[in-house]
C-alpha atoms as one frame of an Amber mdcrd trajectory, in Angstrom:
protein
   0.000   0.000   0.000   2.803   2.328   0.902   4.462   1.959  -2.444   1.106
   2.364  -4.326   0.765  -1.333  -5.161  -1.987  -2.071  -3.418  -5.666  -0.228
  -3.141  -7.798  -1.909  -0.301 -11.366  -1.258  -0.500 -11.124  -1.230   3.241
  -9.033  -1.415   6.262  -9.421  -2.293   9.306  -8.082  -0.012  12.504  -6.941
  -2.839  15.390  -5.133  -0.225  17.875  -8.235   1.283  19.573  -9.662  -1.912
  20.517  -9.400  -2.380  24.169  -6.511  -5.030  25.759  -4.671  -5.780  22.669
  -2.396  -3.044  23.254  -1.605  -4.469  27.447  -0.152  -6.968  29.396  -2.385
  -8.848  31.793  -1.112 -11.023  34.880  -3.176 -13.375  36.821  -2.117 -15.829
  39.280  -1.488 -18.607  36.699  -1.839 -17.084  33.067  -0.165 -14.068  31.396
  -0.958 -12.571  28.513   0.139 -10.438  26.315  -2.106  -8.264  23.756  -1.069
  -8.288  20.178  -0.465  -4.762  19.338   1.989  -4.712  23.160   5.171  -3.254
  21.746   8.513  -4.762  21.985   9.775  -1.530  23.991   7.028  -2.762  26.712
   8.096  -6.030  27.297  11.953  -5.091  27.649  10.934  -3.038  30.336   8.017
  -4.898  32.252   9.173  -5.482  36.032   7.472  -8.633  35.717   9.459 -10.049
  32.766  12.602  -8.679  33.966  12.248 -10.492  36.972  11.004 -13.428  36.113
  10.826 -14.231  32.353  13.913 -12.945  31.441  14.273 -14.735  27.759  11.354
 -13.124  26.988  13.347  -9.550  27.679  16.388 -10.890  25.916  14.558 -11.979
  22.840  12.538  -8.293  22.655  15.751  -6.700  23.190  17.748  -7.898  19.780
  14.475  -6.917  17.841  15.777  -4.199  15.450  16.794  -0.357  17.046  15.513
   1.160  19.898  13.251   3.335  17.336  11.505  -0.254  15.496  11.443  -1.740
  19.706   9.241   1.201  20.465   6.402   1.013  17.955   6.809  -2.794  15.955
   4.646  -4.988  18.137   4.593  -8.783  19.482   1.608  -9.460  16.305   3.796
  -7.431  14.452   6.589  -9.642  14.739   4.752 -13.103  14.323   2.503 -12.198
  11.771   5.132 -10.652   9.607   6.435 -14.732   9.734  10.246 -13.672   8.883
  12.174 -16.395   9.346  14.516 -14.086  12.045  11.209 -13.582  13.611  12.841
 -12.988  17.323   9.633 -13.487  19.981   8.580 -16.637  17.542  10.690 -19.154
  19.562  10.792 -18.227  23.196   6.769 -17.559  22.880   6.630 -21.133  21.508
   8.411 -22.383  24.722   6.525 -20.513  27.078   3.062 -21.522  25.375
């Protein structure tokens, strides 16, 4: 679309629907929204503490610029094979 290529008859807006842009942590299940950026994750207390491959993966995801607004849905659904978050998110379930 940005180059002109493409003309969409539509599209849709995802970031103003509510919780996929958040992290939510409950006694025994986290999750994390789709549209959470990568920036967010490197510097969760929670993750830091506790889930700290999750940090490291986030943290090797391009500058600190792409970190700040590329996103966790971002990152899987562009399926790159260098897609950073693909493996440790497929260890943690």
């Amino acid at each position: 679309m940005r180059r002109g290529l493409r003309h969409p008859a539509r599209l849709i807006d995802l970031q103003h629907i509510a919780g996929l842009d958040d992290i939510a942590l409950a006694p025994d299940q986290l999750r994390i929204g789709a549209l959470t950026p990568h920036r967010s994750i490197e510097r969760h207390p929670y993750f830091r503490a506790r889930v700290r491959a999750l940090v490291e993966s986030a943290e090797v995801i391009g500058g600190c610029q792409v970190r700040n607004v590329g996103t966790i849905g971002g990152n899987l659904c562009n399926a790159s094979p260098a897609a950073d978050l693909s493996p440790i998110l497929l260890v943690l379930d």
